[in-house]
Amino acid sequence: FYAHKKTIIYKLKKKSLVFKKKSPIVIQDMGNLCTAPNKEVESKKPEANFTKEVSGIRVTNLQGDVYYQKVDVLMNATDGQLSLTGGLSTLLNEKGGQSIKQECENYKKDLQEPLEACTTIVTKAGKLRFRQIIHIVCPIWINGEADEVTRLQSAVLNGLNKAQELNVRSLTFSTFPGGSFGYPAGKASSALVEGIKQFIEGKIEECSIQEIAIVNIDASTSEQFKSDFTQVFGESEAIESEKDVNLKKQSTAEEKKKIAQASDNQANGVNNQQAAVNGASTQNTERQEAPKEENTSASNVEVEKKEEVQQVEEPVAEKKEEEKPVEEEKPVEEE
């Protein structure tokens, strides 16, 4: 770590370490005190690896960049000063714009002392795709003797209750509460799961929340949440990756095309067979009708001949009648 210009103070186990200017600092065996950004991890759209519906609320674990997550509200862990310096500081400051920071600064003007742990503050989401951001004041891990895990559970529960008051349907936690709060691996994850459990057990009948998404960009944190979630809620439903889904869609489309082609070929074959049958029946009909026509024509010829004979015989008979000698009338004898 390098401190540039400003003084950076890290508190660990009741000890204050002050570094000024460009003093190089080597920190060993500090656990999860600070999480430096991993340049090798590229931002990508979240992919779900498991999901489970509990009492009408679907809890989904995803791996990827929360910036691309489509939900109503982003849950952000913050300190009592509303400092945007946690795990989502880059997202809120750079991609969200200055409006989020300015809204937090305006809220802090009226504060006389830092906010207590478990307090929730609601701001707009700036240029982000979320509708709102719920900032939850989370306790900082010191040594585990200040009941930090239980207080963090209460912070998660208060954040979910605030979302319920706002009639939120979907929300997401990401890097919650983040490495900057000093929680050892697994402690923050188990507190998050327990807080979700308490909310589900005590939720009202007409609960607006339908989806809770847990998004982490690194695989180890995602697997840790999956393990803690399974211990509390049991086995979850496995979700296929986007690539597998696309491959299945392609194979399904190809199968549908093959089935359609086969049905078309079959229909064409049936049509051809029907056409052949119709052609054969037409030929048979023509063959059967041909002799009838011949017989009919022959009978017509005979009738015509008879009519001609009759026409010839009639004049001859008339001539004979004309040629008969007329008998002389005998004179009537007088008595």
mmCIF file of C-alpha atoms in Angstrom:
data_model
loop_
_atom_site.group_PDB
_atom_site.id
_atom_site.type_symbol
_atom_site.label_atom_id
_atom_site.label_comp_id
_atom_site.label_asym_id
_atom_site.label_seq_id
_atom_site.Cartn_x
_atom_site.Cartn_y
_atom_site.Cartn_z
ATOM 1 C CA PHE A 1 0.000 0.000 0.000
ATOM 2 C CA TYR A 2 1.158 3.504 -0.764
ATOM 3 C CA ALA A 3 -0.170 6.617 0.950
ATOM 4 C CA HIS A 4 -0.249 9.615 -1.390
ATOM 5 C CA LYS A 5 -0.439 13.123 0.118
ATOM 6 C CA LYS A 6 -3.248 12.408 2.588
ATOM 7 C CA THR A 7 -2.840 10.564 5.853
ATOM 8 C CA ILE A 8 -4.283 7.064 5.965
ATOM 9 C CA ILE A 9 -5.153 5.507 9.280
ATOM 10 C CA TYR A 10 -5.760 1.785 9.711
ATOM 11 C CA LYS A 11 -6.987 0.578 13.057
ATOM 12 C CA LEU A 12 -6.323 -3.026 13.859
ATOM 13 C CA LYS A 13 -6.647 -4.643 17.286
ATOM 14 C CA LYS A 14 -6.757 -1.337 19.160
ATOM 15 C CA LYS A 15 -3.579 -0.075 17.508
ATOM 16 C CA SER A 16 -3.362 3.029 15.336
ATOM 17 C CA LEU A 17 -0.864 3.066 12.487
ATOM 18 C CA VAL A 18 -0.282 6.479 10.872
ATOM 19 C CA PHE A 19 1.341 6.691 7.433
ATOM 20 C CA LYS A 20 2.170 9.945 5.685
ATOM 21 C CA LYS A 21 3.045 10.922 2.141
ATOM 22 C CA LYS A 22 4.590 8.127 0.036
ATOM 23 C CA SER A 23 5.757 5.737 2.711
ATOM 24 C CA PRO A 24 5.689 2.152 1.401
ATOM 25 C CA ILE A 25 3.868 -0.137 3.833
ATOM 26 C CA VAL A 26 4.043 -3.929 3.871
ATOM 27 C CA ILE A 27 1.162 -5.598 5.700
ATOM 28 C CA GLN A 28 1.299 -9.311 6.431
ATOM 29 C CA ASP A 29 -1.193 -11.697 8.039
ATOM 30 C CA MET A 30 -3.895 -9.040 8.175
ATOM 31 C CA GLY A 31 -6.639 -11.405 7.042
ATOM 32 C CA ASN A 32 -9.480 -9.621 5.340
ATOM 33 C CA LEU A 33 -8.667 -6.099 6.568
ATOM 34 C CA CYS A 34 -8.530 -4.549 3.104
ATOM 35 C CA THR A 35 -9.556 -5.905 -0.222
ATOM 36 C CA ALA A 36 -7.541 -4.435 -3.063
ATOM 37 C CA PRO A 37 -9.117 -4.481 -6.535
ATOM 38 C CA ASN A 38 -7.988 -7.426 -8.613
ATOM 39 C CA LYS A 39 -7.039 -6.198 -12.065
ATOM 40 C CA GLU A 40 -7.166 -9.744 -13.397
ATOM 41 C CA VAL A 41 -10.888 -9.947 -12.616
ATOM 42 C CA GLU A 42 -12.746 -8.361 -15.498
ATOM 43 C CA SER A 43 -16.180 -6.835 -15.052
ATOM 44 C CA LYS A 44 -18.846 -9.134 -16.375
ATOM 45 C CA LYS A 45 -22.568 -9.580 -16.189
ATOM 46 C CA PRO A 46 -23.636 -11.597 -13.147
ATOM 47 C CA GLU A 47 -24.302 -15.282 -13.719
ATOM 48 C CA ALA A 48 -26.450 -17.163 -11.225
ATOM 49 C CA ASN A 49 -25.019 -20.365 -9.779
ATOM 50 C CA PHE A 50 -27.846 -21.287 -7.415
ATOM 51 C CA THR A 51 -31.254 -20.114 -6.297
ATOM 52 C CA LYS A 52 -33.874 -21.083 -3.749
ATOM 53 C CA GLU A 53 -37.367 -19.851 -2.970
ATOM 54 C CA VAL A 54 -38.047 -19.448 0.735
ATOM 55 C CA SER A 55 -41.541 -18.435 1.894
ATOM 56 C CA GLY A 56 -42.303 -16.682 -1.385
ATOM 57 C CA ILE A 57 -38.950 -14.861 -1.604
ATOM 58 C CA ARG A 58 -36.423 -16.074 -4.150
ATOM 59 C CA VAL A 59 -32.810 -15.800 -2.976
ATOM 60 C CA THR A 60 -30.248 -16.027 -5.786
ATOM 61 C CA ASN A 61 -26.465 -16.086 -5.605
ATOM 62 C CA LEU A 62 -24.630 -14.585 -8.584
ATOM 63 C CA GLN A 63 -21.032 -14.045 -9.576
ATOM 64 C CA GLY A 64 -20.111 -10.946 -11.558
ATOM 65 C CA ASP A 65 -20.281 -7.156 -11.526
ATOM 66 C CA VAL A 66 -23.291 -5.785 -9.631
ATOM 67 C CA TYR A 67 -23.325 -2.802 -12.008
ATOM 68 C CA TYR A 68 -25.177 -4.975 -14.548
ATOM 69 C CA GLN A 69 -27.676 -6.396 -12.061
ATOM 70 C CA LYS A 70 -31.287 -5.427 -12.792
ATOM 71 C CA VAL A 71 -33.058 -4.825 -9.466
ATOM 72 C CA ASP A 72 -34.953 -1.993 -7.819
ATOM 73 C CA VAL A 73 -32.616 -1.216 -4.908
ATOM 74 C CA LEU A 74 -28.905 -1.578 -4.150
ATOM 75 C CA MET A 75 -27.984 -2.253 -0.498
ATOM 76 C CA ASN A 76 -24.748 -0.426 0.366
ATOM 77 C CA ALA A 77 -22.760 -0.919 3.581
ATOM 78 C CA THR A 78 -21.417 2.351 4.960
ATOM 79 C CA ASP A 79 -19.931 3.793 8.146
ATOM 80 C CA GLY A 80 -21.332 6.372 10.563
ATOM 81 C CA GLN A 81 -20.019 9.234 8.402
ATOM 82 C CA LEU A 82 -21.779 8.002 5.253
ATOM 83 C CA SER A 83 -18.364 7.710 3.621
ATOM 84 C CA LEU A 84 -18.517 6.158 0.183
ATOM 85 C CA THR A 85 -15.287 4.287 0.715
ATOM 86 C CA GLY A 86 -16.485 0.696 1.021
ATOM 87 C CA GLY A 87 -16.417 -2.124 -1.479
ATOM 88 C CA LEU A 88 -18.850 -0.272 -3.755
ATOM 89 C CA SER A 89 -17.037 3.085 -3.658
ATOM 90 C CA THR A 90 -15.863 2.819 -7.278
ATOM 91 C CA LEU A 91 -19.347 1.937 -8.460
ATOM 92 C CA LEU A 92 -21.033 4.740 -6.529
ATOM 93 C CA ASN A 93 -18.471 7.492 -7.150
ATOM 94 C CA GLU A 94 -17.393 6.843 -10.727
ATOM 95 C CA LYS A 95 -20.367 5.175 -12.398
ATOM 96 C CA GLY A 96 -23.077 6.675 -10.210
ATOM 97 C CA GLY A 97 -21.943 10.256 -10.623
ATOM 98 C CA GLN A 98 -21.558 13.030 -8.054
ATOM 99 C CA SER A 99 -25.249 13.211 -7.177
ATOM 100 C CA ILE A 100 -25.043 10.246 -4.776
ATOM 101 C CA LYS A 101 -22.076 11.687 -2.909
ATOM 102 C CA GLN A 102 -23.656 15.134 -2.829
ATOM 103 C CA GLU A 103 -26.861 13.740 -1.361
ATOM 104 C CA CYS A 104 -24.867 12.008 1.385
ATOM 105 C CA GLU A 105 -22.947 15.224 2.083
ATOM 106 C CA ASN A 106 -26.176 17.189 2.400
ATOM 107 C CA TYR A 107 -27.490 14.648 4.893
ATOM 108 C CA LYS A 108 -24.290 14.832 6.970
ATOM 109 C CA LYS A 109 -24.554 18.622 7.390
ATOM 110 C CA ASP A 110 -27.278 18.197 9.992
ATOM 111 C CA LEU A 111 -25.417 15.488 11.928
ATOM 112 C CA GLN A 112 -23.776 16.422 15.205
ATOM 113 C CA GLU A 113 -22.264 12.963 15.697
ATOM 114 C CA PRO A 114 -21.721 9.844 13.597
ATOM 115 C CA LEU A 115 -24.715 7.661 12.842
ATOM 116 C CA GLU A 116 -25.205 4.603 15.005
ATOM 117 C CA ALA A 117 -24.799 1.109 13.607
ATOM 118 C CA CYS A 118 -27.903 -0.409 11.955
ATOM 119 C CA THR A 119 -29.141 3.026 10.802
ATOM 120 C CA THR A 120 -30.494 3.160 7.246
ATOM 121 C CA ILE A 121 -30.370 6.136 4.864
ATOM 122 C CA VAL A 122 -32.098 6.195 1.449
ATOM 123 C CA THR A 123 -30.704 8.122 -1.537
ATOM 124 C CA LYS A 124 -31.267 8.154 -5.261
ATOM 125 C CA ALA A 125 -29.103 5.991 -7.517
ATOM 126 C CA GLY A 126 -27.688 8.716 -9.754
ATOM 127 C CA LYS A 127 -26.661 7.344 -13.140
ATOM 128 C CA LEU A 128 -26.936 3.729 -11.996
ATOM 129 C CA ARG A 129 -29.753 1.524 -13.234
ATOM 130 C CA PHE A 130 -31.161 1.040 -9.733
ATOM 131 C CA ARG A 131 -34.141 3.010 -8.539
ATOM 132 C CA GLN A 132 -32.717 3.783 -5.085
ATOM 133 C CA ILE A 133 -29.811 2.987 -2.768
ATOM 134 C CA ILE A 134 -30.301 1.993 0.864
ATOM 135 C CA HIS A 135 -27.147 2.838 2.823
ATOM 136 C CA ILE A 136 -26.844 0.656 5.932
ATOM 137 C CA VAL A 137 -24.476 1.709 8.728
ATOM 138 C CA CYS A 138 -22.544 -1.458 9.594
ATOM 139 C CA PRO A 139 -20.335 -2.048 12.650
ATOM 140 C CA ILE A 140 -16.599 -2.312 12.058
ATOM 141 C CA TRP A 141 -14.907 -5.517 13.095
ATOM 142 C CA ILE A 142 -12.449 -4.969 15.932
ATOM 143 C CA ASN A 143 -11.622 -8.235 17.617
ATOM 144 C CA GLY A 144 -14.934 -10.110 17.767
ATOM 145 C CA GLU A 145 -15.552 -9.220 21.394
ATOM 146 C CA ALA A 146 -18.006 -6.373 20.644
ATOM 147 C CA ASP A 147 -20.745 -8.677 19.296
ATOM 148 C CA GLU A 148 -20.049 -7.444 15.768
ATOM 149 C CA VAL A 149 -21.692 -10.415 13.998
ATOM 150 C CA THR A 150 -24.985 -10.040 15.886
ATOM 151 C CA ARG A 151 -25.031 -6.292 15.241
ATOM 152 C CA LEU A 152 -24.317 -6.895 11.568
ATOM 153 C CA GLN A 153 -27.281 -9.288 11.441
ATOM 154 C CA SER A 154 -29.458 -6.521 12.877
ATOM 155 C CA ALA A 155 -28.104 -4.112 10.251
ATOM 156 C CA VAL A 156 -29.100 -6.501 7.458
ATOM 157 C CA LEU A 157 -32.547 -6.961 9.005
ATOM 158 C CA ASN A 158 -33.055 -3.188 9.309
ATOM 159 C CA GLY A 159 -32.062 -2.734 5.663
ATOM 160 C CA LEU A 160 -34.620 -5.324 4.531
ATOM 161 C CA ASN A 161 -37.313 -3.756 6.700
ATOM 162 C CA LYS A 162 -36.569 -0.363 5.131
ATOM 163 C CA ALA A 163 -36.900 -1.938 1.669
ATOM 164 C CA GLN A 164 -40.250 -3.355 2.722
ATOM 165 C CA GLU A 165 -41.394 0.130 3.829
ATOM 166 C CA LEU A 166 -40.502 1.416 0.346
ATOM 167 C CA ASN A 167 -42.498 -1.409 -1.320
ATOM 168 C CA VAL A 168 -39.372 -2.703 -3.038
ATOM 169 C CA ARG A 169 -39.822 -5.841 -5.141
ATOM 170 C CA SER A 170 -36.172 -6.750 -5.819
ATOM 171 C CA LEU A 171 -32.866 -5.798 -4.192
ATOM 172 C CA THR A 172 -29.232 -6.837 -4.175
ATOM 173 C CA PHE A 173 -26.368 -7.070 -1.690
ATOM 174 C CA SER A 174 -22.854 -6.869 -3.107
ATOM 175 C CA THR A 175 -19.516 -7.278 -1.257
ATOM 176 C CA PHE A 176 -21.498 -6.767 1.933
ATOM 177 C CA PRO A 177 -20.137 -5.341 4.177
ATOM 178 C CA GLY A 178 -16.859 -5.449 2.234
ATOM 179 C CA GLY A 179 -13.263 -6.030 3.213
ATOM 180 C CA SER A 180 -12.794 -2.450 4.448
ATOM 181 C CA PHE A 181 -14.918 -3.272 7.517
ATOM 182 C CA GLY A 182 -12.358 -5.847 8.649
ATOM 183 C CA TYR A 183 -14.544 -8.949 8.973
ATOM 184 C CA PRO A 184 -12.760 -12.309 8.735
ATOM 185 C CA ALA A 185 -13.685 -14.624 5.909
ATOM 186 C CA GLY A 186 -17.081 -16.207 6.511
ATOM 187 C CA LYS A 187 -18.211 -13.921 9.348
ATOM 188 C CA ALA A 188 -19.878 -11.320 7.119
ATOM 189 C CA SER A 189 -21.409 -14.005 4.900
ATOM 190 C CA SER A 190 -22.949 -15.901 7.826
ATOM 191 C CA ALA A 191 -24.304 -12.628 9.281
ATOM 192 C CA LEU A 192 -25.888 -11.767 5.933
ATOM 193 C CA VAL A 193 -27.572 -15.183 5.703
ATOM 194 C CA GLU A 194 -28.815 -14.967 9.293
ATOM 195 C CA GLY A 195 -30.198 -11.468 8.717
ATOM 196 C CA ILE A 196 -32.115 -12.698 5.658
ATOM 197 C CA LYS A 197 -33.453 -15.633 7.686
ATOM 198 C CA GLN A 198 -34.714 -13.341 10.473
ATOM 199 C CA PHE A 199 -36.486 -11.148 7.926
ATOM 200 C CA ILE A 200 -38.174 -14.097 6.224
ATOM 201 C CA GLU A 201 -39.303 -15.583 9.533
ATOM 202 C CA GLY A 202 -40.805 -12.292 10.723
ATOM 203 C CA LYS A 203 -42.079 -10.889 7.430
ATOM 204 C CA ILE A 204 -45.653 -9.714 7.088
ATOM 205 C CA GLU A 205 -48.182 -11.580 4.957
ATOM 206 C CA GLU A 206 -48.306 -8.978 2.180
ATOM 207 C CA CYS A 207 -44.561 -8.654 1.667
ATOM 208 C CA SER A 208 -43.521 -6.662 -1.388
ATOM 209 C CA ILE A 209 -40.021 -8.170 -1.609
ATOM 210 C CA GLN A 210 -39.955 -11.030 -4.094
ATOM 211 C CA GLU A 211 -36.257 -11.306 -4.957
ATOM 212 C CA ILE A 212 -32.993 -10.961 -3.012
ATOM 213 C CA ALA A 213 -29.845 -11.188 -5.135
ATOM 214 C CA ILE A 214 -26.391 -11.689 -3.628
ATOM 215 C CA VAL A 215 -23.747 -10.585 -6.131
ATOM 216 C CA ASN A 216 -19.993 -11.041 -5.682
ATOM 217 C CA ILE A 217 -17.341 -10.552 -8.300
ATOM 218 C CA ASP A 218 -14.921 -13.178 -6.942
ATOM 219 C CA ALA A 219 -15.653 -16.899 -6.864
ATOM 220 C CA SER A 220 -14.382 -17.567 -3.310
ATOM 221 C CA THR A 221 -16.820 -15.101 -1.697
ATOM 222 C CA SER A 222 -19.651 -16.474 -3.793
ATOM 223 C CA GLU A 223 -18.846 -20.034 -2.712
ATOM 224 C CA GLN A 224 -18.630 -18.937 0.917
ATOM 225 C CA PHE A 225 -22.136 -17.465 0.789
ATOM 226 C CA LYS A 226 -23.419 -20.597 -0.937
ATOM 227 C CA SER A 227 -22.001 -22.760 1.835
ATOM 228 C CA ASP A 228 -23.485 -20.595 4.619
ATOM 229 C CA PHE A 229 -26.820 -20.352 2.843
ATOM 230 C CA THR A 230 -27.030 -24.141 2.389
ATOM 231 C CA GLN A 231 -26.366 -24.733 6.080
ATOM 232 C CA VAL A 232 -29.301 -22.501 7.042
ATOM 233 C CA PHE A 233 -31.872 -23.097 4.289
ATOM 234 C CA GLY A 234 -30.839 -26.478 2.902
ATOM 235 C CA GLU A 235 -29.876 -27.471 -0.612
ATOM 236 C CA SER A 236 -30.700 -24.996 -3.344
ATOM 237 C CA GLU A 237 -31.629 -25.324 -6.984
ATOM 238 C CA ALA A 238 -28.704 -25.437 -9.377
ATOM 239 C CA ILE A 239 -28.826 -22.973 -12.249
ATOM 240 C CA GLU A 240 -27.322 -23.633 -15.635
ATOM 241 C CA SER A 241 -24.854 -21.156 -16.989
ATOM 242 C CA GLU A 242 -25.793 -18.797 -19.788
ATOM 243 C CA LYS A 243 -23.623 -20.726 -22.251
ATOM 244 C CA ASP A 244 -25.375 -24.008 -21.426
ATOM 245 C CA VAL A 245 -28.760 -22.349 -21.789
ATOM 246 C CA ASN A 246 -27.780 -20.902 -25.179
ATOM 247 C CA LEU A 247 -26.484 -24.264 -26.342
ATOM 248 C CA LYS A 248 -29.716 -25.925 -25.266
ATOM 249 C CA LYS A 249 -31.714 -23.271 -27.085
ATOM 250 C CA GLN A 250 -29.683 -23.834 -30.240
ATOM 251 C CA SER A 251 -30.059 -27.603 -30.048
ATOM 252 C CA THR A 252 -33.781 -27.226 -29.375
ATOM 253 C CA ALA A 253 -34.145 -24.914 -32.359
ATOM 254 C CA GLU A 254 -32.254 -27.368 -34.577
ATOM 255 C CA GLU A 255 -34.429 -30.239 -33.368
ATOM 256 C CA LYS A 256 -37.552 -28.208 -34.102
ATOM 257 C CA LYS A 257 -36.252 -27.476 -37.608
ATOM 258 C CA LYS A 258 -35.551 -31.166 -38.197
ATOM 259 C CA ILE A 259 -39.009 -32.129 -36.945
ATOM 260 C CA ALA A 260 -40.595 -29.462 -39.142
ATOM 261 C CA GLN A 261 -38.632 -30.663 -42.185
ATOM 262 C CA ALA A 262 -39.579 -34.268 -41.471
ATOM 263 C CA SER A 263 -43.251 -33.348 -41.144
ATOM 264 C CA ASP A 264 -43.049 -31.321 -44.371
ATOM 265 C CA ASN A 265 -41.400 -34.212 -46.185
ATOM 266 C CA GLN A 266 -44.002 -36.586 -44.825
ATOM 267 C CA ALA A 267 -46.788 -34.233 -45.878
ATOM 268 C CA ASN A 268 -45.253 -33.931 -49.351
ATOM 269 C CA GLY A 269 -45.030 -37.722 -49.575
ATOM 270 C CA VAL A 270 -48.671 -38.093 -48.597
ATOM 271 C CA ASN A 271 -49.648 -35.449 -51.129
ATOM 272 C CA ASN A 272 -47.658 -37.228 -53.838
ATOM 273 C CA GLN A 273 -49.275 -40.564 -52.965
ATOM 274 C CA GLN A 274 -52.715 -38.948 -52.983
ATOM 275 C CA ALA A 275 -51.962 -37.338 -56.328
ATOM 276 C CA ALA A 276 -50.866 -40.700 -57.729
ATOM 277 C CA VAL A 277 -54.030 -42.359 -56.432
ATOM 278 C CA ASN A 278 -56.165 -39.576 -57.856
ATOM 279 C CA GLY A 279 -54.379 -39.885 -61.205
ATOM 280 C CA ALA A 280 -54.904 -43.650 -61.329
ATOM 281 C CA SER A 281 -58.586 -43.317 -60.430
ATOM 282 C CA THR A 282 -58.991 -40.660 -63.121
ATOM 283 C CA GLN A 283 -57.444 -42.947 -65.732
ATOM 284 C CA ASN A 284 -59.719 -45.813 -64.692
ATOM 285 C CA THR A 285 -62.740 -43.550 -64.883
ATOM 286 C CA GLU A 286 -61.713 -42.400 -68.338
ATOM 287 C CA ARG A 287 -61.247 -45.999 -69.451
ATOM 288 C CA GLN A 288 -64.684 -46.936 -68.153
ATOM 289 C CA GLU A 289 -66.353 -43.956 -69.789
ATOM 290 C CA ALA A 290 -64.704 -44.552 -73.198
ATOM 291 C CA PRO A 291 -66.801 -47.695 -74.160
ATOM 292 C CA LYS A 292 -69.970 -45.939 -73.057
ATOM 293 C CA GLU A 293 -69.216 -43.096 -75.404
ATOM 294 C CA GLU A 294 -68.519 -45.547 -78.249
ATOM 295 C CA ASN A 295 -71.796 -47.370 -77.579
ATOM 296 C CA THR A 296 -73.622 -44.113 -77.413
ATOM 297 C CA SER A 297 -72.138 -42.928 -80.697
ATOM 298 C CA ALA A 298 -72.971 -46.263 -82.364
ATOM 299 C CA SER A 299 -76.563 -46.123 -81.187
ATOM 300 C CA ASN A 300 -76.788 -42.545 -82.404
ATOM 301 C CA VAL A 301 -75.552 -43.644 -85.858
ATOM 302 C CA GLU A 302 -78.196 -46.397 -85.997
ATOM 303 C CA VAL A 303 -80.913 -43.963 -85.031
ATOM 304 C CA GLU A 304 -79.759 -41.562 -87.697
ATOM 305 C CA LYS A 305 -79.773 -44.356 -90.318
ATOM 306 C CA LYS A 306 -83.297 -45.380 -89.330
ATOM 307 C CA GLU A 307 -84.432 -41.792 -89.586
ATOM 308 C CA GLU A 308 -82.852 -41.531 -93.056
ATOM 309 C CA VAL A 309 -84.559 -44.785 -94.152
ATOM 310 C CA GLN A 310 -87.880 -43.501 -92.871
ATOM 311 C CA GLN A 311 -87.369 -40.242 -94.705
ATOM 312 C CA VAL A 312 -86.645 -42.180 -97.947
ATOM 313 C CA GLU A 313 -89.594 -44.575 -97.533
ATOM 314 C CA GLU A 314 -92.162 -41.850 -96.938
ATOM 315 C CA PRO A 315 -91.753 -40.173 -100.406
ATOM 316 C CA VAL A 316 -91.885 -43.568 -102.109
ATOM 317 C CA ALA A 317 -95.168 -44.386 -100.432
ATOM 318 C CA GLU A 318 -96.599 -41.063 -101.459
ATOM 319 C CA LYS A 319 -95.600 -41.691 -105.061
ATOM 320 C CA LYS A 320 -97.322 -45.085 -105.079
ATOM 321 C CA GLU A 321 -100.477 -43.586 -103.781
ATOM 322 C CA GLU A 322 -100.365 -40.985 -106.510
ATOM 323 C CA GLU A 323 -99.767 -43.611 -109.231
ATOM 324 C CA LYS A 324 -102.951 -45.645 -108.317
ATOM 325 C CA PRO A 325 -105.576 -45.434 -111.238
ATOM 326 C CA VAL A 326 -108.611 -43.518 -110.418
ATOM 327 C CA GLU A 327 -111.696 -45.712 -110.747
ATOM 328 C CA GLU A 328 -114.362 -44.324 -113.082
ATOM 329 C CA GLU A 329 -117.557 -43.551 -111.427
ATOM 330 C CA LYS A 330 -120.304 -45.844 -112.585
ATOM 331 C CA PRO A 331 -123.427 -44.133 -113.727
ATOM 332 C CA VAL A 332 -126.380 -44.665 -111.518
ATOM 333 C CA GLU A 333 -129.011 -46.645 -113.302
ATOM 334 C CA GLU A 334 -132.393 -45.200 -113.239
ATOM 335 C CA GLU A 335 -135.093 -47.328 -112.060
#
